[in-house]
Coordinates of N, CA and C in Angstrom, one line a residue:
X1174 N 9.8 6.5 36.8 CA 8.5 6.3 36.3 C 8.4 5.2 35.3
X1175 N 7.5 4.2 35.4 CA 7.4 3.1 34.5 C 7.2 3.6 33.0
X1176 N 7.8 2.9 32.1 CA 7.7 3.1 30.7 C 7.4 1.8 30.0
X1177 N 6.9 2.0 28.8 CA 6.6 0.8 28.0 C 7.9 0.0 27.7
X1178 N 7.8 -1.3 27.7 CA 9.0 -2.1 27.3 C 8.6 -3.0 26.1
X1179 N 9.5 -3.0 25.1 CA 9.3 -3.9 24.0 C 10.3 -5.0 24.1
X1180 N 9.8 -6.2 24.0 CA 10.7 -7.4 24.0 C 11.0 -7.7 22.5
X1181 N 12.3 -7.8 22.2 CA 12.6 -7.8 20.8 C 13.7 -8.8 20.4
X1182 N 13.7 -9.1 19.1 CA 14.8 -9.8 18.5 C 15.3 -8.8 17.5
X1183 N 16.6 -8.6 17.4 CA 17.2 -7.4 16.8 C 16.8 -7.1 15.3
X1184 N 16.6 -8.2 14.5 CA 16.4 -7.9 13.1 C 14.9 -8.3 12.7
X1185 N 14.0 -8.4 13.7 CA 12.7 -8.8 13.4 C 11.9 -7.6 12.9
X1186 N 11.3 -7.7 11.7 CA 10.5 -6.6 11.1 C 9.2 -6.3 11.9
X1187 N 8.7 -7.3 12.5 CA 7.4 -7.1 13.3 C 7.7 -6.2 14.5
X1188 N 8.9 -6.3 15.0 CA 9.3 -5.5 16.2 C 9.6 -4.1 15.7
X1189 N 10.3 -3.9 14.5 CA 10.6 -2.6 14.0 C 9.3 -1.8 13.7
X1190 N 8.3 -2.5 13.3 CA 7.0 -1.8 13.1 C 6.5 -1.1 14.4
X1191 N 6.7 -1.8 15.5 CA 6.2 -1.3 16.8 C 7.1 -0.2 17.3
X1192 N 8.4 -0.4 17.2 CA 9.3 0.7 17.7 C 9.3 1.9 16.8
X1193 N 9.0 1.7 15.5 CA 8.9 2.9 14.6 C 7.6 3.7 14.9
X1194 N 6.5 3.0 15.3 CA 5.3 3.6 15.7 C 5.5 4.4 17.0
X1195 N 6.2 3.8 17.9 CA 6.5 4.5 19.2 C 7.4 5.8 18.9
X1196 N 8.3 5.6 18.1 CA 9.2 6.8 17.7 C 8.4 7.9 17.1
X1197 N 7.5 7.5 16.1 CA 6.7 8.5 15.4 C 5.8 9.3 16.4
X1198 N 5.3 8.6 17.4 CA 4.5 9.2 18.4 C 5.3 9.9 19.5
X1199 N 6.6 9.7 19.5 CA 7.5 10.3 20.5 C 7.1 9.7 21.9
X1200 N 6.7 8.5 22.0 CA 6.3 7.8 23.2 C 7.5 7.1 23.8
X1201 N 7.9 7.4 25.1 CA 9.1 6.8 25.7 C 8.9 5.3 25.8
X1202 N 10.0 4.6 25.6 CA 10.0 3.1 25.7 C 11.4 2.6 25.9
X1203 N 11.5 1.4 26.3 CA 12.8 0.7 26.4 C 12.7 -0.6 25.7
X1204 N 13.8 -1.1 25.3 CA 13.8 -2.4 24.5 C 14.7 -3.4 25.3
X1205 N 14.2 -4.6 25.4 CA 15.0 -5.7 25.9 C 15.1 -6.8 24.8
X1206 N 16.3 -7.1 24.4 CA 16.6 -8.0 23.4 C 16.8 -9.5 23.9
X1207 N 16.2 -10.4 23.1 CA 16.5 -11.8 23.5 C 17.0 -12.6 22.3
X1208 N 17.6 -13.7 22.6 CA 18.1 -14.6 21.5 C 17.0 -15.7 21.3
X1209 N 16.4 -15.6 20.1 CA 15.3 -16.5 19.8 C 15.7 -18.0 19.7
X1210 N 17.0 -18.2 19.5 CA 17.5 -19.6 19.5 C 17.6 -20.2 21.0
X1211 N 17.7 -19.3 21.9 CA 17.8 -19.7 23.3 C 16.8 -18.8 24.1
X1212 N 15.6 -19.0 23.9 CA 14.5 -18.2 24.6 C 14.6 -18.4 26.1
X1213 N 14.7 -17.3 26.8 CA 14.7 -17.4 28.3 C 13.4 -17.9 28.8
X1214 N 13.4 -18.6 30.0 CA 12.1 -19.1 30.5 C 11.2 -18.0 30.9
X1215 N 11.7 -16.8 31.4 CA 10.8 -15.7 31.7 C 10.0 -15.2 30.5
X1216 N 10.7 -15.3 29.4 CA 10.0 -14.9 28.1 C 8.9 -15.9 27.7
X1217 N 9.2 -17.1 27.8 CA 8.2 -18.2 27.5 C 7.0 -18.1 28.4
X1218 N 7.3 -17.7 29.6 CA 6.2 -17.7 30.6 C 5.2 -16.6 30.3
X1219 N 5.6 -15.5 29.6 CA 4.7 -14.4 29.4 C 4.3 -14.3 27.9
X1220 N 4.9 -15.1 27.0 CA 4.6 -15.1 25.6 C 3.8 -16.3 25.2
X1221 N 2.5 -16.1 24.9 CA 1.6 -17.3 24.6 C 2.1 -18.1 23.3
X1222 N 2.7 -17.3 22.4 CA 3.1 -18.0 21.1 C 4.7 -18.1 21.0
X1223 N 5.4 -17.6 22.0 CA 6.8 -17.7 22.0 C 7.5 -16.9 21.0
X1224 N 6.8 -15.8 20.5 CA 7.3 -15.0 19.5 C 7.5 -13.5 20.0
X1225 N 8.3 -12.7 19.2 CA 8.3 -11.3 19.5 C 7.6 -10.6 18.3
X1226 N 7.1 -9.4 18.6 CA 7.3 -8.6 19.8 C 6.3 -8.9 20.9
X1227 N 6.8 -8.5 22.1 CA 5.9 -8.4 23.2 C 5.9 -7.0 23.7
X1228 N 4.8 -6.5 24.2 CA 4.8 -5.1 24.8 C 4.4 -5.3 26.2
X1229 N 5.2 -4.8 27.1 CA 4.9 -4.7 28.5 C 4.5 -3.3 28.9
X1230 N 3.2 -3.1 29.3 CA 2.7 -1.7 29.5 C 3.3 -1.2 30.8
X1231 N 3.0 0.1 31.1 CA 3.4 0.7 32.3 C 2.8 0.0 33.6
X1232 N 1.7 -0.7 33.4 CA 1.1 -1.4 34.5 C 1.5 -2.9 34.5
X1233 N 2.6 -3.2 33.8 CA 3.1 -4.6 33.7 C 2.1 -5.6 33.0
X1234 N 1.2 -5.1 32.2 CA 0.4 -5.9 31.4 C 1.1 -6.3 30.1
X1235 N 0.9 -7.5 29.7 CA 1.7 -8.0 28.5 C 0.8 -8.2 27.3
X1236 N 1.2 -7.6 26.2 CA 0.5 -7.8 25.0 C 1.4 -8.5 24.0
X1237 N 0.8 -9.3 23.1 CA 1.5 -10.0 22.1 C 0.8 -9.9 20.7
X1238 N 1.5 -10.2 19.7 CA 1.1 -10.1 18.3 C 1.2 -8.6 17.9
X1239 N 1.9 -8.3 16.8 CA 2.2 -7.0 16.4 C 1.0 -6.2 16.0
X1240 N 0.0 -6.9 15.4 CA -1.2 -6.2 15.0 C -2.0 -5.7 16.2
X1241 N -2.1 -6.5 17.3 CA -2.8 -6.1 18.5 C -2.0 -5.0 19.2
X1242 N -0.7 -5.1 19.2 CA 0.2 -4.1 19.9 C 0.1 -2.8 19.2
X1243 N 0.1 -2.8 17.9 CA 0.0 -1.5 17.1 C -1.3 -0.9 17.4
X1244 N -2.4 -1.7 17.4 CA -3.7 -1.1 17.6 C -3.8 -0.5 19.0
X1245 N -3.2 -1.2 20.0 CA -3.2 -0.6 21.4 C -2.4 0.7 21.4
X1246 N -1.3 0.8 20.8 CA -0.5 2.0 20.9 C -1.2 3.1 20.2
X1247 N -1.9 2.8 19.1 CA -2.6 3.9 18.4 C -3.8 4.4 19.2
X1248 N -4.4 3.5 20.0 CA -5.5 3.9 20.8 C -5.1 4.6 22.1
X1249 N -4.0 4.1 22.7 CA -3.6 4.5 24.0 C -2.9 5.8 24.1
X1250 N -2.2 6.2 22.9 CA -1.4 7.4 22.9 C -1.9 8.3 21.7
X1251 N -1.6 9.6 21.7 CA -2.1 10.5 20.7 C -1.9 9.9 19.3
X1252 N -3.0 9.9 18.6 CA -3.1 9.4 17.2 C -2.2 10.2 16.3
X1253 N -1.6 9.5 15.3 CA -0.9 10.1 14.3 C -1.8 10.9 13.3
X1254 N -3.0 10.4 13.1 CA -4.0 11.1 12.3 C -5.3 11.1 13.1
X1255 N -5.5 12.0 14.0 CA -6.6 12.0 14.9 C -8.0 12.3 14.2
X1256 N -8.0 12.9 13.0 CA -9.3 13.3 12.5 C -9.8 12.3 11.4
X1257 N -9.3 11.1 11.4 CA -9.8 10.2 10.4 C -11.2 9.7 10.8
X1258 N -12.0 9.4 9.8 CA -13.3 8.8 10.0 C -13.1 7.3 10.3
X1259 N -14.2 6.6 10.7 CA -14.1 5.2 10.9 C -13.7 4.4 9.7
X1260 N -14.2 4.9 8.5 CA -13.9 4.2 7.3 C -12.4 4.4 6.9
X1261 N -11.9 5.6 7.1 CA -10.5 5.9 6.8 C -9.6 5.1 7.7
X1262 N -10.0 5.0 9.0 CA -9.2 4.2 9.9 C -9.2 2.7 9.5
X1263 N -10.3 2.2 9.1 CA -10.4 0.8 8.6 C -9.5 0.6 7.3
X1264 N -9.6 1.6 6.4 CA -8.8 1.5 5.2 C -7.3 1.5 5.6
X1265 N -6.9 2.3 6.5 CA -5.5 2.3 7.0 C -5.1 1.0 7.5
X1266 N -5.9 0.4 8.3 CA -5.6 -1.0 8.8 C -5.5 -2.0 7.7
X1267 N -6.3 -1.9 6.7 CA -6.2 -2.8 5.6 C -4.9 -2.6 4.8
X1268 N -4.6 -1.4 4.5 CA -3.3 -1.2 3.8 C -2.1 -1.5 4.6
X1269 N -2.2 -1.3 5.9 CA -1.2 -1.7 6.8 C -1.0 -3.2 6.8
X1270 N -2.1 -4.0 6.8 CA -2.0 -5.4 6.8 C -1.4 -5.9 5.5
X1271 N -1.6 -5.3 4.4 CA -1.0 -5.7 3.1 C 0.6 -5.6 3.3
X1272 N 1.0 -4.6 4.0 CA 2.5 -4.4 4.2 C 3.0 -5.5 5.2
X1273 N 2.4 -5.7 6.3 CA 2.9 -6.6 7.3 C 2.9 -8.0 6.9
X1274 N 1.9 -8.4 6.0 CA 1.8 -9.8 5.6 C 2.9 -10.2 4.6
X1275 N 3.7 -9.2 4.2 CA 4.8 -9.4 3.3 C 6.2 -9.4 4.1
X1276 N 6.2 -9.2 5.4 CA 7.4 -9.3 6.1 C 8.1 -10.6 5.9
X1277 N 7.4 -11.7 6.1 CA 8.0 -13.0 6.0 C 8.4 -13.4 4.6
X1278 N 7.6 -13.1 3.6 CA 8.1 -13.3 2.2 C 9.3 -12.5 1.9
X1279 N 9.5 -11.3 2.4 CA 10.7 -10.5 2.2 C 11.9 -11.2 2.9
X1280 N 11.7 -11.7 4.1 CA 12.8 -12.4 4.8 C 13.2 -13.6 3.9
X1281 N 12.2 -14.3 3.4 CA 12.6 -15.4 2.5 C 13.3 -15.0 1.3
X1282 N 12.9 -13.9 0.7 CA 13.6 -13.4 -0.6 C 15.0 -13.0 -0.3
X1283 N 15.2 -12.4 0.9 CA 16.6 -11.9 1.2 C 17.5 -13.1 1.5
X1284 N 16.9 -14.3 1.9 CA 17.6 -15.5 2.2 C 17.9 -16.4 1.0
X1285 N 17.4 -16.0 -0.2 CA 17.5 -16.8 -1.4 C 18.9 -17.3 -1.6
X1286 N 19.0 -18.6 -1.9 CA 20.4 -19.2 -2.1 C 20.8 -19.2 -3.6
X1287 N 19.9 -19.0 -4.5 CA 20.2 -19.0 -5.9 C 19.4 -17.9 -6.6
X1288 N 19.8 -17.5 -7.8 CA 19.2 -16.4 -8.6 C 17.8 -16.7 -8.9
X1289 N 17.4 -17.9 -9.3 CA 16.0 -18.1 -9.7 C 15.1 -18.0 -8.6
X1290 N 15.5 -18.5 -7.4 CA 14.7 -18.3 -6.2 C 14.5 -16.9 -5.8
X1291 N 15.6 -16.1 -5.9 CA 15.5 -14.7 -5.6 C 14.5 -14.0 -6.6
X1292 N 14.6 -14.3 -7.8 CA 13.7 -13.7 -8.8 C 12.2 -14.1 -8.5
X1293 N 12.0 -15.3 -8.2 CA 10.6 -15.7 -8.0 C 10.0 -15.1 -6.7
X1294 N 10.9 -15.0 -5.7 CA 10.4 -14.5 -4.4 C 10.3 -12.9 -4.5
X1295 N 11.1 -12.3 -5.3 CA 11.0 -10.9 -5.5 C 9.7 -10.6 -6.2
X1296 N 9.3 -11.4 -7.2 CA 8.0 -11.1 -7.9 C 6.8 -11.3 -7.0
X1297 N 6.9 -12.1 -6.0 CA 5.8 -12.2 -5.0 C 5.6 -11.0 -4.2
X1298 N 6.7 -10.4 -3.8 CA 6.7 -9.2 -3.0 C 6.2 -8.0 -3.9
X1299 N 6.6 -8.1 -5.2 CA 6.3 -7.0 -6.1 C 4.8 -6.9 -6.3
X1300 N 4.0 -7.9 -6.0 CA 2.6 -7.8 -6.2 C 2.0 -6.8 -5.2
X1301 N 2.6 -6.8 -4.0 CA 2.2 -5.8 -3.0 C 2.6 -4.4 -3.4
X1302 N 3.8 -4.3 -3.9 CA 4.3 -2.9 -4.3 C 3.4 -2.4 -5.5
X1303 N 3.0 -3.3 -6.4 CA 2.2 -2.9 -7.5 C 0.8 -2.4 -7.0
X1304 N 0.3 -3.0 -6.0 CA -1.0 -2.6 -5.4 C -0.9 -1.2 -4.8
X1305 N 0.1 -1.0 -4.0 CA 0.3 0.3 -3.3 C 0.7 1.4 -4.2
X1306 N 1.4 1.0 -5.3 CA 1.8 2.0 -6.3 C 0.6 2.7 -6.9
X1307 N -0.5 2.0 -7.0 CA -1.7 2.5 -7.7 C -2.4 3.6 -6.8
X1308 N -2.2 3.5 -5.5 CA -3.0 4.4 -4.6 C -2.1 5.5 -4.0
X1309 N -0.8 5.4 -4.2 CA 0.1 6.5 -3.7 C -0.2 7.7 -4.6
X1310 N -0.4 8.9 -4.0 CA -0.7 10.1 -4.7 C 0.4 11.1 -4.6
X1311 N 0.1 12.4 -4.5 CA 1.0 13.4 -4.4 C 1.6 13.8 -3.0
X1312 N 1.0 13.1 -2.0 CA 1.5 13.3 -0.6 C 2.9 12.8 -0.4
X1313 N 3.6 13.3 0.6 CA 4.9 12.9 0.8 C 5.0 11.5 1.3
X1314 N 3.9 11.1 2.1 CA 3.9 9.8 2.7 C 2.7 9.0 2.1
X1315 N 2.2 8.0 2.8 CA 1.2 7.2 2.2 C -0.1 7.9 1.8
X1316 N -0.7 8.7 2.7 CA -1.9 9.4 2.3 C -1.9 10.8 2.9
X1317 N -0.8 11.3 3.3 CA -0.7 12.7 3.8 C 0.8 13.1 3.9
X1318 N 1.0 14.4 4.3 CA 2.4 14.9 4.4 C 3.0 14.7 5.8
X1319 N 2.2 13.9 6.6 CA 2.8 13.5 7.9 C 2.6 12.0 8.0
X1320 N 3.5 11.3 8.8 CA 3.5 9.9 8.8 C 2.2 9.3 9.5
X1321 N 1.8 8.2 9.0 CA 0.6 7.5 9.6 C 0.9 6.1 10.0
X1322 N 0.0 5.4 10.6 CA 0.2 4.0 11.0 C 0.5 3.1 9.7
X1323 N 0.0 3.5 8.6 CA 0.3 2.7 7.4 C 1.8 2.9 7.1
X1324 N 2.3 4.1 7.1 CA 3.7 4.3 6.9 C 4.6 3.5 7.8
X1325 N 4.2 3.5 9.1 CA 5.0 2.7 10.1 C 5.0 1.2 9.8
X1326 N 3.9 0.8 9.3 CA 3.8 -0.7 9.0 C 4.6 -1.1 7.8
X1327 N 4.6 -0.2 6.8 CA 5.4 -0.5 5.6 C 6.9 -0.1 5.8
X1328 N 7.2 0.6 6.8 CA 8.6 1.1 7.0 C 9.6 -0.1 7.1
X1329 N 9.4 -1.2 7.8 CA 10.3 -2.2 7.9 C 10.6 -2.8 6.5
X1330 N 9.6 -3.0 5.7 CA 9.7 -3.5 4.3 C 10.6 -2.6 3.5
X1331 N 10.2 -1.3 3.5 CA 10.9 -0.3 2.6 C 12.4 -0.1 3.1
X1332 N 12.5 -0.1 4.5 CA 13.9 0.1 5.0 C 14.8 -1.0 4.6
X1333 N 14.3 -2.2 4.6 CA 15.2 -3.4 4.2 C 15.5 -3.3 2.7
X1334 N 14.5 -2.9 1.9 CA 14.8 -2.8 0.4 C 15.9 -1.7 0.2
X1335 N 15.9 -0.7 1.0 CA 17.0 0.3 0.9 C 18.3 -0.2 1.3
X1336 N 18.4 -1.0 2.4 CA 19.6 -1.6 2.9 C 20.2 -2.5 1.8
X1337 N 19.3 -3.3 1.2 CA 19.8 -4.3 0.2 C 20.3 -3.5 -1.0
X1338 N 19.6 -2.5 -1.4 CA 20.0 -1.7 -2.6 C 21.3 -1.0 -2.4
X1339 N 21.6 -0.5 -1.2 CA 22.8 0.1 -0.9 C 24.0 -0.9 -0.8
X1340 N 23.7 -2.0 -0.3 CA 24.8 -3.0 -0.1 C 25.1 -3.9 -1.3
X1341 N 24.1 -4.1 -2.2 CA 24.3 -5.0 -3.3 C 23.9 -4.4 -4.7
X1342 N 23.2 -3.3 -4.7 CA 22.7 -2.7 -6.0 C 21.4 -3.3 -6.4
X1343 N 20.9 -4.3 -5.7 CA 19.7 -5.0 -6.1 C 18.5 -4.3 -5.5
X1344 N 17.5 -3.9 -6.3 CA 16.3 -3.2 -5.8 C 15.1 -4.0 -5.9
X1345 N 14.5 -4.4 -4.7 CA 13.2 -5.1 -4.7 C 12.1 -4.2 -5.2
X1346 N 12.3 -2.9 -5.1 CA 11.2 -1.9 -5.5 C 11.4 -1.4 -6.9
X1347 N 12.2 -2.0 -7.7 CA 12.4 -1.6 -9.1 C 11.1 -1.6 -9.9
X1348 N 10.9 -0.6 -10.6 CA 9.7 -0.5 -11.5 C 8.5 0.2 -10.8
X1349 N 8.7 0.6 -9.6 CA 7.6 1.3 -8.8 C 8.1 2.6 -8.3
X1350 N 8.1 3.7 -9.2 CA 8.7 5.0 -8.8 C 8.0 5.6 -7.6
X1351 N 6.7 5.5 -7.5 CA 6.0 6.1 -6.3 C 6.5 5.4 -5.0
X1352 N 6.6 4.1 -5.1 CA 7.1 3.4 -3.9 C 8.5 3.8 -3.5
X1353 N 9.3 4.0 -4.6 CA 10.7 4.4 -4.3 C 10.7 5.8 -3.7
X1354 N 9.9 6.7 -4.2 CA 9.8 8.1 -3.6 C 9.3 8.0 -2.1
X1355 N 8.3 7.1 -1.9 CA 7.8 6.9 -0.5 C 8.9 6.4 0.4
X1356 N 9.7 5.5 -0.1 CA 10.8 4.9 0.6 C 11.8 6.0 1.0
X1357 N 12.1 6.9 0.0 CA 13.1 8.0 0.2 C 12.6 8.9 1.3
X1358 N 11.3 9.2 1.3 CA 10.7 10.1 2.2 C 10.8 9.5 3.6
X1359 N 10.5 8.2 3.8 CA 10.6 7.6 5.1 C 12.0 7.6 5.6
X1360 N 13.0 7.3 4.7 CA 14.4 7.3 5.1 C 14.8 8.7 5.6
X1361 N 14.3 9.7 5.1 CA 14.6 11.1 5.5 C 14.1 11.4 6.9
X1362 N 13.1 10.7 7.3 CA 12.5 11.1 8.7 C 13.5 10.7 9.8
X1363 N 14.4 9.8 9.5 CA 15.3 9.3 10.6 C 14.6 8.2 11.4
X1364 N 13.4 7.8 11.1 CA 12.7 6.8 11.9 C 13.2 5.4 11.7
X1365 N 13.8 5.2 10.5 CA 14.3 3.8 10.3 C 15.5 3.6 11.2
X1366 N 16.4 4.5 11.3 CA 17.6 4.3 12.2 C 17.2 4.3 13.7
X1367 N 16.2 5.2 14.0 CA 15.8 5.3 15.4 C 15.1 4.0 15.9
X1368 N 14.5 3.3 15.0 CA 13.6 2.1 15.4 C 14.4 0.8 15.4
X1369 N 15.7 0.8 15.2 CA 16.5 -0.4 15.3 C 17.7 -0.2 16.3
X1370 N 18.3 -1.3 16.6 CA 19.4 -1.2 17.6 C 20.7 -0.6 16.8
X1371 N 21.6 -0.1 17.6 CA 22.8 0.5 17.1 C 23.6 -0.5 16.2
X1372 N 23.6 -1.8 16.6 CA 24.4 -2.8 15.9 C 23.5 -3.7 15.0
X1373 N 22.4 -3.1 14.6 CA 21.4 -3.9 13.7 C 22.1 -4.5 12.5
X1374 N 23.0 -3.8 11.9 CA 23.6 -4.2 10.6 C 24.4 -5.5 10.8
X1375 N 25.0 -5.7 12.0 CA 25.8 -6.9 12.2 C 25.0 -8.2 12.1
X1376 N 24.0 -8.3 12.9 CA 23.1 -9.5 12.7 C 22.4 -9.6 11.4
X1377 N 22.0 -8.4 10.9 CA 21.3 -8.4 9.6 C 22.2 -9.0 8.5
X1378 N 23.4 -8.5 8.5 CA 24.4 -8.9 7.5 C 24.8 -10.4 7.7
X1379 N 24.9 -10.8 8.9 CA 25.3 -12.2 9.2 C 24.2 -13.1 8.7
X1380 N 23.0 -12.7 8.7 CA 21.8 -13.5 8.4 C 21.5 -13.5 6.9
X1381 N 21.5 -12.3 6.3 CA 21.0 -12.1 4.9 C 22.1 -11.8 3.9
X1382 N 23.3 -11.4 4.4 CA 24.3 -11.0 3.5 C 25.5 -11.9 3.7
X1383 N 25.3 -13.2 4.0 CA 26.3 -14.2 4.1 C 26.6 -14.8 2.8
X1384 N 27.6 -15.7 2.7 CA 28.0 -16.3 1.5 C 26.9 -17.4 1.1
X1385 N 26.0 -17.7 1.9 CA 25.0 -18.7 1.6 C 23.8 -18.1 0.8
X1386 N 23.8 -16.7 0.7 CA 22.7 -16.1 0.0 C 23.2 -15.4 -1.3
X1387 N 22.4 -15.3 -2.3 CA 22.8 -14.6 -3.5 C 23.2 -13.1 -3.2
X1388 N 22.3 -12.5 -2.4 CA 22.6 -11.1 -2.0 C 23.9 -11.0 -1.3
X1389 N 24.2 -11.9 -0.5 CA 25.5 -11.9 0.3 C 26.7 -12.0 -0.7
X1390 N 26.6 -12.9 -1.6 CA 27.7 -13.1 -2.6 C 27.8 -11.8 -3.5
X1391 N 26.7 -11.2 -3.8 CA 26.8 -9.9 -4.5 C 27.5 -8.9 -3.7
X1392 N 27.2 -8.8 -2.4 CA 27.8 -7.9 -1.5 C 29.3 -8.2 -1.4
X1393 N 29.7 -9.5 -1.3 CA 31.1 -9.8 -1.2 C 31.9 -9.5 -2.4
X1394 N 31.2 -9.6 -3.6 CA 31.9 -9.2 -4.8 C 32.0 -7.7 -5.0
X1395 N 31.4 -7.0 -4.2 CA 31.4 -5.5 -4.3 C 30.7 -5.0 -5.5
X1396 N 29.7 -5.7 -5.9 CA 28.9 -5.2 -7.1 C 28.2 -3.9 -6.7
X1397 N 28.3 -2.9 -7.6 CA 27.6 -1.6 -7.3 C 26.7 -1.3 -8.4
X1398 N 26.6 -2.1 -9.4 CA 25.7 -1.9 -10.6 C 24.2 -2.1 -10.1
X1399 N 23.3 -1.4 -10.7 CA 21.9 -1.5 -10.4 C 21.4 -2.8 -11.0
X1400 N 20.7 -3.6 -10.2 CA 20.1 -4.8 -10.7 C 18.7 -5.0 -10.1
X1401 N 17.9 -5.9 -10.7 CA 16.6 -6.2 -10.2 C 16.2 -7.6 -10.7
X1402 N 15.0 -8.0 -10.4 CA 14.6 -9.3 -10.8 C 14.6 -9.6 -12.3
X1403 N 14.4 -8.6 -13.1 CA 14.3 -8.7 -14.6 C 15.7 -8.7 -15.2
X1404 N 16.7 -8.1 -14.6 CA 18.0 -8.0 -15.3 C 19.1 -8.6 -14.6
X1405 N 18.9 -9.3 -13.4 CA 20.0 -9.8 -12.6 C 20.9 -10.8 -13.3
X1406 N 20.3 -11.7 -14.1 CA 21.2 -12.6 -14.8 C 22.1 -11.9 -15.8
X1407 N 21.5 -11.0 -16.6 CA 22.3 -10.3 -17.6 C 23.4 -9.4 -16.9
X1408 N 23.0 -8.8 -15.8 CA 24.0 -7.9 -15.1 C 25.2 -8.8 -14.6
X1409 N 24.9 -9.9 -14.1 CA 25.9 -10.8 -13.6 C 26.8 -11.3 -14.7
X1410 N 26.1 -11.6 -15.8 CA 26.9 -12.1 -17.0 C 27.9 -11.0 -17.5
X1411 N 27.4 -9.8 -17.5 CA 28.3 -8.7 -18.0 C 29.4 -8.4 -17.0
X1412 N 29.2 -8.7 -15.7 CA 30.2 -8.5 -14.7 C 31.1 -9.7 -14.6
X1413 N 30.8 -10.8 -15.3 CA 31.6 -12.0 -15.2 C 31.5 -12.7 -13.9
X1414 N 30.3 -12.7 -13.3 CA 30.1 -13.3 -12.0 C 28.8 -14.1 -12.0
X1415 N 28.5 -14.8 -13.0 CA 27.2 -15.5 -13.1 C 27.2 -16.7 -12.1
X1416 N 28.4 -17.0 -11.6 CA 28.5 -18.2 -10.6 C 27.8 -17.8 -9.3
X1417 N 27.7 -16.5 -9.0 CA 27.1 -16.2 -7.7 C 25.6 -16.5 -7.7
X1418 N 25.0 -16.7 -8.9 CA 23.6 -17.0 -8.9 C 23.3 -18.5 -8.7
X1419 N 24.3 -19.3 -8.6 CA 24.2 -20.7 -8.4 C 24.2 -21.0 -6.9
X1420 N 23.4 -22.0 -6.5 CA 23.3 -22.4 -5.1 C 24.7 -22.9 -4.7
X1421 N 25.2 -22.4 -3.6 CA 26.5 -22.8 -3.2 C 26.5 -24.0 -2.3

């Protein structure tokens, strides 16, 4: 029986948004991975912008752009929050967009080659965390005790902050306790692990935790102390490793 197919690059947050949504809906799908540095011709033939994700439907129809794909999945399969009003659905899309538009800034922050760049880029992402911190309430997830499309859109961001925190001690979400609780709740669902490849950490570490990045040098030093944008320089000074903040 035909199933949905997601065309993916293993560490792409835009793809994880889609696979997390499919996992949350328990919708069967398969994933085909490609190398973005050597894009196969068949992929270029069906991808108008040459980017992932692509979604191939059961009828072999091809969809592109994660926003459009997520909207299709929400409409075509049982909704995560079926009783929302039109206004609530629009609000969810708006809050989801705030999350997805920070995927690339987060990638840039994780790639920072020196401490000052990491601090500056962290502060840009923090503006999004500050906004969502104000609207998070007493629910386990974004606006209810069950996951929503908003949760699935923010999941790639929050998952990556958790990985970086575990590997380096650096927390992009420092100072936002509600965001941290939200992150913990999403991690407990198991959707983060289910929505990535089994070997996700290898390409992720090769790209973001290499010696060319501040976070990679922190990881190599085995730093386990808690750090963030406001205290990173002081923490490194105390640990005697201020040199890792300099561009290599």
